[in-house]
Short mmCIF file of C-alpha atoms in Angstrom, two decimals:
data_model
loop_
_atom_site.label_atom_id
_atom_site.label_comp_id
_atom_site.label_asym_id
_atom_site.label_seq_id
_atom_site.Cartn_x
_atom_site.Cartn_y
_atom_site.Cartn_z
CA MET A 24 0.00 0.00 0.00
CA LYS A 25 1.40 3.37 -0.98
CA ARG A 26 0.46 6.59 0.83
CA TYR A 27 0.23 10.12 -0.55
CA CYS A 28 -0.37 13.49 1.11
CA ILE A 29 -3.30 15.53 -0.16
CA LYS A 30 -2.69 19.27 -0.33
CA SER A 31 -4.87 20.86 2.34
CA ARG A 32 -5.22 23.92 4.52
CA PRO A 33 -2.95 24.48 7.55
CA GLY A 34 -3.95 22.50 10.63
CA LYS A 35 -5.55 19.75 8.58
CA GLU A 36 -3.88 16.52 7.45
CA GLU A 37 -5.20 14.49 4.55
CA TYR A 38 -3.83 11.25 3.14
CA LEU A 39 -4.65 8.98 0.23
CA ASP A 40 -3.80 5.28 0.45
CA ILE A 41 -3.88 3.05 -2.62
CA LEU A 42 -5.68 -0.16 -1.69
CA GLY A 43 -5.72 -1.80 -5.10
CA GLU A 44 -5.48 -1.23 -8.84
CA ASN A 45 -7.33 -2.45 -11.91
CA ASP A 46 -7.37 -1.50 -15.61
CA GLU A 47 -9.51 1.59 -14.94
CA GLY A 48 -7.71 3.09 -11.95
CA TYR A 49 -7.15 2.76 -8.21
CA ARG A 50 -9.25 1.78 -5.23
CA ILE A 51 -8.30 4.31 -2.55
CA LYS A 52 -8.86 5.22 1.08
CA VAL A 53 -8.92 8.92 1.97
CA THR A 54 -8.12 9.84 5.58
CA ARG A 55 -8.79 13.34 6.91
CA ILE A 56 -7.50 14.46 10.30
CA CYS A 57 -8.73 17.78 11.66
CA GLU A 58 -8.95 19.03 15.24
CA GLY A 59 -8.25 15.57 16.64
CA TYR A 60 -10.96 13.83 14.62
CA GLU A 61 -10.23 11.30 11.91
CA LYS A 62 -12.58 10.50 9.03
CA THR A 63 -11.94 7.84 6.43
CA ARG A 64 -13.74 6.78 3.29
CA GLU A 65 -13.04 4.41 0.45
CA ASP A 66 -13.45 5.52 -3.15
CA PHE A 67 -12.15 5.05 -6.69
CA ILE A 68 -9.96 7.33 -8.83
CA ASN A 69 -9.15 6.69 -12.48
CA HIS A 70 -5.56 6.64 -13.73
CA HIS A 71 -5.87 9.90 -15.65
CA LEU A 72 -7.18 11.92 -12.70
CA PHE A 73 -4.57 10.42 -10.37
CA ASP A 74 -1.76 11.41 -12.78
CA ILE A 75 -3.12 14.96 -13.03
CA CYS A 76 -3.22 15.24 -9.22
CA LEU A 77 0.44 14.19 -9.04
CA LYS A 78 1.55 16.58 -11.79
CA THR A 79 -0.24 19.58 -10.25
CA GLY A 80 1.06 18.87 -6.74
CA TYR A 81 -2.38 18.16 -5.26
CA LEU A 82 -0.95 14.76 -4.30
CA SER A 83 2.63 14.09 -3.26
CA ALA A 84 4.37 10.92 -2.12
CA LEU A 85 4.53 10.66 1.66
CA ALA A 86 8.34 10.99 1.76
CA GLU A 87 8.09 14.35 -0.09
CA CYS A 88 5.41 15.48 2.36
CA GLU A 89 7.54 14.65 5.39
CA MET A 90 10.44 16.67 3.95
CA ARG A 91 8.16 19.69 3.41
CA PHE A 92 6.83 19.55 6.98
CA SER A 93 10.26 19.14 8.54
CA ALA A 94 11.62 22.15 6.57
CA ALA A 95 8.81 24.42 7.81
#
């Protein structure tokens, strides 16, 4: 399972976990953490939309996210 950070507002953490893949795209779990509460949901994202999210910086690999937070 690979984890990505979702770009969000300060004070809020959002993550996307890839649970599985098929020909159409990815089965994902989105986790949102805000003010001590955690919400999760499972969904689907097609390959094209996922690639666009990576290219625009809306999603970034977890290692990149950790480097950004530690530099701040």
